Short mmCIF file of C-alpha atoms and ligand atoms in Angstrom, two decimals:
data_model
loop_
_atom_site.label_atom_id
_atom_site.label_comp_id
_atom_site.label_asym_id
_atom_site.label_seq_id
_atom_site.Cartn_x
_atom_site.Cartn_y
_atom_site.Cartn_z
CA UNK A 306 0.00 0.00 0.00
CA UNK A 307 1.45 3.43 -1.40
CA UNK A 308 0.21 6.10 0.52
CA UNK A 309 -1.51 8.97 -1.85
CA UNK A 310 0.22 11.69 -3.03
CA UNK A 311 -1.88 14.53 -3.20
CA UNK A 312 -2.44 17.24 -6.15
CA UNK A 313 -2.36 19.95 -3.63
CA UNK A 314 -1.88 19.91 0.26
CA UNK A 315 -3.57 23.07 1.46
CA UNK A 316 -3.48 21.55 5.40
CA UNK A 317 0.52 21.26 5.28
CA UNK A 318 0.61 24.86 4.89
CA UNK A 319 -1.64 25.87 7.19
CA UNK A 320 -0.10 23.27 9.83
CA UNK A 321 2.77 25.43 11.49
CA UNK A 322 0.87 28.35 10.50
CA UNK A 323 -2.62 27.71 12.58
CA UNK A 324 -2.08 29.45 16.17
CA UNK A 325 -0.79 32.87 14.10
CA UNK A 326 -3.72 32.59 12.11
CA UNK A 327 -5.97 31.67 14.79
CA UNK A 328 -5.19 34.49 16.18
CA UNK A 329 -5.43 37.03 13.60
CA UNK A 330 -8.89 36.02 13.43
CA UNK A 331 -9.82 36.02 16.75
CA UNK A 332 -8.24 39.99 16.81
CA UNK A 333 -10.27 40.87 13.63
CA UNK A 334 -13.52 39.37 15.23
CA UNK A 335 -13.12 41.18 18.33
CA UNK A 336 -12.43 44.23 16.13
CA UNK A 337 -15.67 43.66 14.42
CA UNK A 338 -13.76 44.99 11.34
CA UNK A 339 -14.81 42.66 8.60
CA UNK A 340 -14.48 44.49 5.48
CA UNK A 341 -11.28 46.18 5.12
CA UNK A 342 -10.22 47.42 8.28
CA UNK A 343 -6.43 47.95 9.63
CA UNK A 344 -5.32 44.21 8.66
CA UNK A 345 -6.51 44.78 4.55
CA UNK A 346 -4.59 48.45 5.15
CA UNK A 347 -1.38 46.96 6.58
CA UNK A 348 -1.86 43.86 4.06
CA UNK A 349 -1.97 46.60 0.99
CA UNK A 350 0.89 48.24 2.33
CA UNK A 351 3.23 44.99 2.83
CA UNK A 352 1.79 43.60 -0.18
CA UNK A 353 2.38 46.79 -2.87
CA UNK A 354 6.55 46.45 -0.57
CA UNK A 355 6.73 43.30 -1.98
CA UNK A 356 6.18 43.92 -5.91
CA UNK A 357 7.86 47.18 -5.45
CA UNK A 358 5.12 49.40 -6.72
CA UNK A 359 3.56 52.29 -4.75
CA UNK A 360 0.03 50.99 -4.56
CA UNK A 361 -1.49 47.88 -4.29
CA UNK A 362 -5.26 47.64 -3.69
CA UNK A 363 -7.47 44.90 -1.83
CA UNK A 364 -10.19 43.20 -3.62
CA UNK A 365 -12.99 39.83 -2.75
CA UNK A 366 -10.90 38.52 -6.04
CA UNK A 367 -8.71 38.39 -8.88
CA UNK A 368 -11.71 38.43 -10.80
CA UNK A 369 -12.62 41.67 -9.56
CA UNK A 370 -9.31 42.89 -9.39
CA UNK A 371 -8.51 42.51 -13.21
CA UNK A 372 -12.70 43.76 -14.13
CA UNK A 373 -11.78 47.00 -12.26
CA UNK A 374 -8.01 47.48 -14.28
CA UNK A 375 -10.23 47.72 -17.16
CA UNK A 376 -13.25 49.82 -15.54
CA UNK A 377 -10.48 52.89 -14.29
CA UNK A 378 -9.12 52.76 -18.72
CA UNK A 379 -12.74 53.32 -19.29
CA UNK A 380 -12.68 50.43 -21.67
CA UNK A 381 -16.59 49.35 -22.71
CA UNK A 382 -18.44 48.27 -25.65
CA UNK A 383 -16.81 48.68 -29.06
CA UNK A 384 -12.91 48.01 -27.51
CA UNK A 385 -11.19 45.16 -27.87
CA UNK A 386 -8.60 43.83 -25.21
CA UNK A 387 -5.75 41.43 -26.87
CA UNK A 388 -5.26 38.38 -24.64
CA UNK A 389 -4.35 34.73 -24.92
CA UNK A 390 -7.05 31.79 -25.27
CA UNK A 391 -4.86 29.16 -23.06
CA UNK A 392 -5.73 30.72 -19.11
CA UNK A 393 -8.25 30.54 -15.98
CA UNK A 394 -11.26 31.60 -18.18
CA UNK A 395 -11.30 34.90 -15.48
CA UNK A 396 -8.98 36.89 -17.33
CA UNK A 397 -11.59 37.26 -20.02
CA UNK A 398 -14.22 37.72 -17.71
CA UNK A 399 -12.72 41.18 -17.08
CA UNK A 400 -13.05 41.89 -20.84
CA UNK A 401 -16.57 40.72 -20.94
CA UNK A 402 -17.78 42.53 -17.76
CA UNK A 403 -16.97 45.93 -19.41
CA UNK A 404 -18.51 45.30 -22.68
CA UNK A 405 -15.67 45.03 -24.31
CA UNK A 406 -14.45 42.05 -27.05
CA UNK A 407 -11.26 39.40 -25.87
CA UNK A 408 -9.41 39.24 -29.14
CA UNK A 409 -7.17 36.25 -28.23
CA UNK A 410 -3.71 35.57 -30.01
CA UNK A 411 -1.88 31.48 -30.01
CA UNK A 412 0.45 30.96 -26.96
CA UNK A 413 4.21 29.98 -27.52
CA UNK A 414 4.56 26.76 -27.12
CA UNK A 415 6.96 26.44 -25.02
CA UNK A 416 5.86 28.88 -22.28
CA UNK A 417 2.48 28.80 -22.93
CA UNK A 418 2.44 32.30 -22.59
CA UNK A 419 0.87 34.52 -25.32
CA UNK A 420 3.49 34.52 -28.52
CA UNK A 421 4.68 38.19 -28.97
CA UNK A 422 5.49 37.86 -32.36
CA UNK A 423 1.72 37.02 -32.95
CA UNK A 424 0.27 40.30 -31.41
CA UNK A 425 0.69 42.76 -33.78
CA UNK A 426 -1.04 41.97 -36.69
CA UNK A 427 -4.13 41.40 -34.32
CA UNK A 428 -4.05 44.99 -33.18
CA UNK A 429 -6.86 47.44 -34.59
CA UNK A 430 -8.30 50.71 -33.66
CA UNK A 431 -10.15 49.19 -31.28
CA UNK A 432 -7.59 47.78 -29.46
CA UNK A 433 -7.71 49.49 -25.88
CA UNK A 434 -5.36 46.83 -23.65
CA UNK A 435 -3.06 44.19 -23.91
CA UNK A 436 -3.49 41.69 -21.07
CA UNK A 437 -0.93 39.13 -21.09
CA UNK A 438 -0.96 36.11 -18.48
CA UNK A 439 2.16 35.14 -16.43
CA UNK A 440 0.90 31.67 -17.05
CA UNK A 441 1.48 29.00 -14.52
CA UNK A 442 4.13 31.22 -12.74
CA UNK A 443 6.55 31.85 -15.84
CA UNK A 444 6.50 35.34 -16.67
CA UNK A 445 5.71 36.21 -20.56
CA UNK A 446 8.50 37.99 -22.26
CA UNK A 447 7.59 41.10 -21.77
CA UNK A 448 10.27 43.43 -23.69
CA UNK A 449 8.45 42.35 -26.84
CA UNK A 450 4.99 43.26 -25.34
CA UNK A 451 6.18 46.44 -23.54
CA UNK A 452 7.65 47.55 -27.31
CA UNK A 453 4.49 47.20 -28.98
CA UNK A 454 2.30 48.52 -26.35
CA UNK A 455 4.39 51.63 -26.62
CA UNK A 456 4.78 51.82 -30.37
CA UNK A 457 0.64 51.60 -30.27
CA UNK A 458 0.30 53.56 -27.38
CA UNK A 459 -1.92 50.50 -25.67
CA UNK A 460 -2.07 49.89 -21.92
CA UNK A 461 -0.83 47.00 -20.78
CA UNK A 462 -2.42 44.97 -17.74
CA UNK A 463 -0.75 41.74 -16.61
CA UNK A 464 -2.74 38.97 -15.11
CA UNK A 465 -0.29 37.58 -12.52
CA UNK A 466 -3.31 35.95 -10.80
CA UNK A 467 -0.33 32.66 -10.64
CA UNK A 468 2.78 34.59 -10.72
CA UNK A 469 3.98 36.20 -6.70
CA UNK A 470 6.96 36.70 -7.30
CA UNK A 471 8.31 35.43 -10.22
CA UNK A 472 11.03 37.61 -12.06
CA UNK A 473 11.61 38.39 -15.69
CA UNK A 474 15.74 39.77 -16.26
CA UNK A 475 15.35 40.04 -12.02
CA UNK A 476 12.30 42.49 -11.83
CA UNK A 477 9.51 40.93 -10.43
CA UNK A 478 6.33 39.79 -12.22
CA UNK A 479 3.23 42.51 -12.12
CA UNK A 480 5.48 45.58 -12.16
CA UNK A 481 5.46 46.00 -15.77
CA UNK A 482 2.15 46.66 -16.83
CA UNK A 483 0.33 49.50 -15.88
CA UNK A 484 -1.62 47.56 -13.29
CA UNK A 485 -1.59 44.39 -12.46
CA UNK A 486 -4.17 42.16 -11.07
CA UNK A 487 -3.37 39.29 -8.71
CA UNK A 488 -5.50 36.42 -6.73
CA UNK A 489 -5.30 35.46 -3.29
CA UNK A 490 -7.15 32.06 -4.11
CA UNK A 491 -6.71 29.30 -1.61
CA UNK A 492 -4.68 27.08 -4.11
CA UNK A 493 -2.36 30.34 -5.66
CA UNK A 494 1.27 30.93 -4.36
CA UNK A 495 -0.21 33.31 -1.96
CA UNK A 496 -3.34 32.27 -1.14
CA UNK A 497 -6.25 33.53 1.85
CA UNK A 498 -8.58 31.42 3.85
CA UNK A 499 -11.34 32.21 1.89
CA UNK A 500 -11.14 34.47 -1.69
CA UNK A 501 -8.93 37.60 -2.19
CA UNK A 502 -7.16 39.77 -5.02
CA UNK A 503 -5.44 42.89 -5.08
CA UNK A 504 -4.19 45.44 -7.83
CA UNK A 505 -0.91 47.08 -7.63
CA UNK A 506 -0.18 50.33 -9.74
CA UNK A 507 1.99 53.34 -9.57
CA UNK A 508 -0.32 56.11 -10.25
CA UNK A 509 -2.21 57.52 -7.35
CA UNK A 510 -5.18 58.32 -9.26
CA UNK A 511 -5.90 55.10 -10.53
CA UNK A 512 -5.01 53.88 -6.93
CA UNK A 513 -8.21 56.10 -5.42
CA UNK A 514 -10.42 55.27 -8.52
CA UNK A 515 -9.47 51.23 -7.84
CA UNK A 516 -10.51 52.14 -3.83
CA UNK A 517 -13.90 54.29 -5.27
CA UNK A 518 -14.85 51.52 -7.36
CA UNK A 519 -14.30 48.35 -4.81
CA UNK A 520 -16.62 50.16 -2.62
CA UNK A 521 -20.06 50.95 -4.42
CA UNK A 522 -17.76 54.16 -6.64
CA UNK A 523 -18.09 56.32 -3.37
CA UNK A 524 -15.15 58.35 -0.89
CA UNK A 525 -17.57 59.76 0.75
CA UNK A 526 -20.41 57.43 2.54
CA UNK A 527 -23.38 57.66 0.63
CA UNK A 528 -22.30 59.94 -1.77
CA UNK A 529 -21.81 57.76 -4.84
CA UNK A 530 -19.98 59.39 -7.87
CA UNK A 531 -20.06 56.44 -10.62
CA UNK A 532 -21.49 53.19 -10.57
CA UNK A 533 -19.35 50.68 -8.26
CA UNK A 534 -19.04 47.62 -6.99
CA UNK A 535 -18.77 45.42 -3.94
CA UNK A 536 -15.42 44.28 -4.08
CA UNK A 537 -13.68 45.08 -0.89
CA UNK A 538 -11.15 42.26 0.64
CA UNK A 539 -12.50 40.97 3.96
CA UNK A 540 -10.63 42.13 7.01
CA UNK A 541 -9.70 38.28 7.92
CA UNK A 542 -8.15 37.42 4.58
CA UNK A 543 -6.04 40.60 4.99
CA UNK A 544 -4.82 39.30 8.72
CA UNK A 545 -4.13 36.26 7.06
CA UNK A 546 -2.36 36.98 3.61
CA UNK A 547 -0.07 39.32 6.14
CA UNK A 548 0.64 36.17 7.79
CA UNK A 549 1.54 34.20 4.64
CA UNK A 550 3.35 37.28 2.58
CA UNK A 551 5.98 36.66 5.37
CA UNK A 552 7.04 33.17 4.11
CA UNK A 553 5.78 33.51 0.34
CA UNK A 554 9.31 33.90 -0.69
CA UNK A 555 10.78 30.78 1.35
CA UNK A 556 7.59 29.33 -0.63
CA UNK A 557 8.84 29.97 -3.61
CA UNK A 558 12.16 28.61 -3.38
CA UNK A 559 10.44 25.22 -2.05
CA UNK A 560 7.92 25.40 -5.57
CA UNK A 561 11.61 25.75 -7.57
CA UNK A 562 13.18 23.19 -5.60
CA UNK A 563 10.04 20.79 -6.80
CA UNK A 564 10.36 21.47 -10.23
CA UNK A 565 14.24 21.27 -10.40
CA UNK A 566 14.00 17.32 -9.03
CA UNK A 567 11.04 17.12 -11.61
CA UNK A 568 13.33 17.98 -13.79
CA UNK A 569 16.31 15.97 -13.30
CA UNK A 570 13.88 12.50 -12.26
CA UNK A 571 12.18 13.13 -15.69
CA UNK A 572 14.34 14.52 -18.41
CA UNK A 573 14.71 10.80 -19.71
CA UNK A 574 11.02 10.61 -20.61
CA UNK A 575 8.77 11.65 -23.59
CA UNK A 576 7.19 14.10 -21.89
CA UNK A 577 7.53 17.54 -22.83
CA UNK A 578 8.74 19.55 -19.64
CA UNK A 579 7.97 22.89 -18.63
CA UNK A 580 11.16 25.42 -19.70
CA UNK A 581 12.54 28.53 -18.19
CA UNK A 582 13.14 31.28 -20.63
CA UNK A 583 16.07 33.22 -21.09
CA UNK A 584 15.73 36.08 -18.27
CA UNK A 585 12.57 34.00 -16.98
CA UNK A 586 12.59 33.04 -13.25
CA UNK A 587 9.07 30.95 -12.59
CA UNK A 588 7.68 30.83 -9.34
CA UNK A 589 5.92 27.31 -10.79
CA UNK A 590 2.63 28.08 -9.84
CA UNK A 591 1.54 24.58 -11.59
CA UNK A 592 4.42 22.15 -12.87
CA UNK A 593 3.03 21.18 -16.48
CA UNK A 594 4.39 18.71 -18.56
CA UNK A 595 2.78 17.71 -21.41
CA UNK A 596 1.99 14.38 -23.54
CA UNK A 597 -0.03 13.13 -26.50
CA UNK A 598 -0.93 10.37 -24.59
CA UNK A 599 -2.20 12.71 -21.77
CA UNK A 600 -5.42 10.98 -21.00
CA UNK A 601 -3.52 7.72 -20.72
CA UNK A 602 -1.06 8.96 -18.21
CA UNK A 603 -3.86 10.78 -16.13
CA UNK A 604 -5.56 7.34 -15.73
CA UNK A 605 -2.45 5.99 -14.48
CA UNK A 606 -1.11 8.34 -11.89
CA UNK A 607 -4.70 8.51 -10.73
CA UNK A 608 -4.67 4.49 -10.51
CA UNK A 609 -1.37 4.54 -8.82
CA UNK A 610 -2.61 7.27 -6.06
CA UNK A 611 -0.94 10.47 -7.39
CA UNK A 612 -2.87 13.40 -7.95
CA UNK A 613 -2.76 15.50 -11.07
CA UNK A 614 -5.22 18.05 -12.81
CA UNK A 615 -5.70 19.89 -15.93
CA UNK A 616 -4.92 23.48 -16.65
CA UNK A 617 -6.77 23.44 -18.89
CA UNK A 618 -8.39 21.20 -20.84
CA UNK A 619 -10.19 23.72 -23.35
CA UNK A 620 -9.29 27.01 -24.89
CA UNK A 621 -11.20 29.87 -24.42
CA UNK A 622 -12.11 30.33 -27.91
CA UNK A 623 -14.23 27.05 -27.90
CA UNK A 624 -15.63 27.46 -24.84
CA UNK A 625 -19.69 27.81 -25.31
CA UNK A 626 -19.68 31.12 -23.24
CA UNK A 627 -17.60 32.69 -25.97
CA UNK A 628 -19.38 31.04 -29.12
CA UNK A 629 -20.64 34.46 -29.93
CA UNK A 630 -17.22 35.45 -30.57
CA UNK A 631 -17.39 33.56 -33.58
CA UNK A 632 -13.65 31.40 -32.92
CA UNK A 633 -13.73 27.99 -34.62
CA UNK A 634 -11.13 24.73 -33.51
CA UNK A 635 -7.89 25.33 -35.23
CA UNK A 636 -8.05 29.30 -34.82
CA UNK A 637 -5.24 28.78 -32.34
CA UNK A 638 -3.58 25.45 -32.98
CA UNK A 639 -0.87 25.87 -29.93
CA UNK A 640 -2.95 26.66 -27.77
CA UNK A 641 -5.48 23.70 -28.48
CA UNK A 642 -2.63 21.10 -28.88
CA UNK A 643 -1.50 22.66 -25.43
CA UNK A 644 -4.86 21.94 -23.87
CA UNK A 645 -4.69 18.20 -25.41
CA UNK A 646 -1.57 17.47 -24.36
CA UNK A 647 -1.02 19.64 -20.64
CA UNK A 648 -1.28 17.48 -17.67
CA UNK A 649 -0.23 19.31 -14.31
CA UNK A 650 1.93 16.82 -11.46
CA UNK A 651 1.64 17.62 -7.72
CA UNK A 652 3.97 21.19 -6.69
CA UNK A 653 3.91 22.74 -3.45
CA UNK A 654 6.32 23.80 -1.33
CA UNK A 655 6.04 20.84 1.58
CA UNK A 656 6.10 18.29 -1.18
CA UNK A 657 8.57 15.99 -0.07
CA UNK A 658 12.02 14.45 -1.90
CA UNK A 659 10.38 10.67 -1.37
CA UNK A 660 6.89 11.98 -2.69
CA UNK A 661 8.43 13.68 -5.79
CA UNK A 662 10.53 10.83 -6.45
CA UNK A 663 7.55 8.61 -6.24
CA UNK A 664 5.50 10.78 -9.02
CA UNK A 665 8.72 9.93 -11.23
CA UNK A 666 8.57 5.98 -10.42
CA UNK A 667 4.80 6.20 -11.67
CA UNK A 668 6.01 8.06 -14.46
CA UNK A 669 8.76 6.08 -15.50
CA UNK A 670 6.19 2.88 -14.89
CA UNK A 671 3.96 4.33 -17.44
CA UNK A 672 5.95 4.65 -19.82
CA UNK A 673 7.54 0.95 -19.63
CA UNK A 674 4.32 -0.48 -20.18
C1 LIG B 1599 -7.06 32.48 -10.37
C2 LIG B 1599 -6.98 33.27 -11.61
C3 LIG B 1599 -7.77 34.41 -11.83
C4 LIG B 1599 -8.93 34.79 -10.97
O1 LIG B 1599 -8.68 34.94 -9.65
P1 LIG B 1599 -9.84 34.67 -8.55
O2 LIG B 1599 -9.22 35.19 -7.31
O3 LIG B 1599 -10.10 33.20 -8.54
O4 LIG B 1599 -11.03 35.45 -8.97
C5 LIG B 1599 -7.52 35.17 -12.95
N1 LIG B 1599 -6.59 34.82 -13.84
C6 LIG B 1599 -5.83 33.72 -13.68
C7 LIG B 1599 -4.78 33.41 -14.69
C8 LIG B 1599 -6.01 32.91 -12.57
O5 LIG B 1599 -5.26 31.81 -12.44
#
């Protein structure tokens, strides 16, 4: 009997974490301050120290985080935003909430990040935003993207819902956009105890317009000056991510530890492993390899008690939300042979040496057969 080796293992980190965040809690209740509050002030503060950029903003999501980048560029019916079809479907919810049309471009394929020599041509004067996706913790090459957002004078927003902390040439990931959007999801590199986001920027304006909006567009209670939302962060999750931001880059040394012994245990397989770039430091939010056989494989590490998931199994541009957009199969043929082929192993930073050499033996196994 093999004990199971679990995708994810939320209650490891929580483990030698639970009286600090026990008591965090028990402060914020006795504060009675349960949205925002001093703990989502001092979170914002650590949080916007972290990525290096003046502000960084609180939200209930990423979601909402990334829907309110494009509410404060005014972008609304008739835009377009560029983005890429192989992501969390939620970074083209933010186009969609604002009325505005996702014009998605093929990935590389060895990043999976959106291909920058593919962007251009699908530029127009509609085009209001790029909004590239650090995707599964490796950063996109972002000298390319910068170059053409400034050649067409476009914003660019960077959904680095999966990338704390990961570095392209040494600056860190979210810092090169205008505004970037990240997610405090349980199962992210930084994740709360319930849901979270924030949105860092360096322009104080867009900082108070982010803070207006988050809470129903008003500064002043009951005085409402544009149509807002209910977005504000929960004071717990901000006790808590203040907790976590502390060890998030001890984290992400043990997620890069992980994928280097994937990486030496596997090498001598068919499957395609994930790459760093030149100048790309990942903080391996998700550990994909990928396989034709993928369905196979998934069968068997499932059968031999190893966890493993798909991100993600169908492009966004044949997904039946976005049939209106009028995409057909073989629009983006990277991107869909991605989604055949990507199968995500167990990474997290308490993942042990004799559990990751275990996912290699089942590896290894399957392929002997
Ligand atoms: C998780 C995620 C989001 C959304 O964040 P939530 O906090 O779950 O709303 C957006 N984009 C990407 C790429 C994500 O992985």
């Amino acid at each position: 009997m093999t004990t199971p080796i679990p995708y994810l293992d939320l209650a490891a980190q929580l483990r030698p974490l639970r009286k600090e965040i026990d008591a965090v809690i028990a402060k914020t209740l006795d504060n009675c301050s349960y949205c925002l509050g001093p703990d989502v002030a001092q979170f914002e503060k650590d949080f916007a120290r972290f990525c290096g950029t003046q502000h960084a903003v609180g939200f209930n999501s990423g979601t909402s985080a990334l829907h309110i980048a494009l509410r404060i560029l005014d972008i609304g019916p008739g835009d377009e935003v560029i983005t890429t079809p192989q992501t969390f479907v939620a970074t083209s919810w933010a186009i969609s909430y604002v009325g505005a049309r996702p014009v998605y471009v093929d990935i590389d394929d060895q990043t999976c990040c959106i291909d920058p020599k593919r962007v251009e041509q699908a530029i127009t004067p509609r085009t209001k935003a790029l909004m590239p996706v650090h995707l599964y913790g490796h950063p996109c090459d972002m000298d390319p993207l910068l170059a053409i957002c400034k050649k067409h004078n476009i914003p660019l927003i960077e959904d680095a819902a999966q990338a704390h902390g990961a570095k392209y040439h040494g600056k860190i990931a979210g810092t090169f956009g205008l505004m970037a959007g990240f997610s405090f999801y349980p199962g992210k590199n930084l994740g709360a105890c319930g849901e979270g986001g924030a949105l860092v920027m360096n322009d104080p304006a867009q900082a108070a317009r982010a803070r207006s909006l988050r809470e129903h567009g008003s500064t002043v209670r009951y005085y409402h000056d544009e149509v807002g939302y209910n977005y504000r962060m929960e004071g717990i999750q901000g006790g808590v991510l203040g907790i976590k931001l502390k060890h998030l880059d001890a984290w992400t040394q043990g997620r890069r530890r992980v994928a280097h012994r994937y990486h030496e245990l596997i090498a001598d397989t068919p499957l395609q492993l994930p790459i760093e770039a030149a100048g790309a430091e990942s903080c391996y939010h998700l550990y994909v390899v990928r396989h034709p056989r993928r369905d196979d494989l998934k069968k068997y590490l499932e059968a031999n008690k190893v966890g493993c998931a798909l991100h993600y199994p169908v492009p966004l541009h044949l997904q039946k939300c976005y049939a209106s957009l009028g995409y057909k199969q073989g629009d983006f043929p990277v991107a869909e042979k991605a989604a055949r082929e990507c199968l995500s192993l167990p990474i997290f930073p308490e993942l042990t040496d004799a559990q990751i050499i275990r996912v290699s033996e089942v590896i290894h196994d399957f392929f002997k057969q």
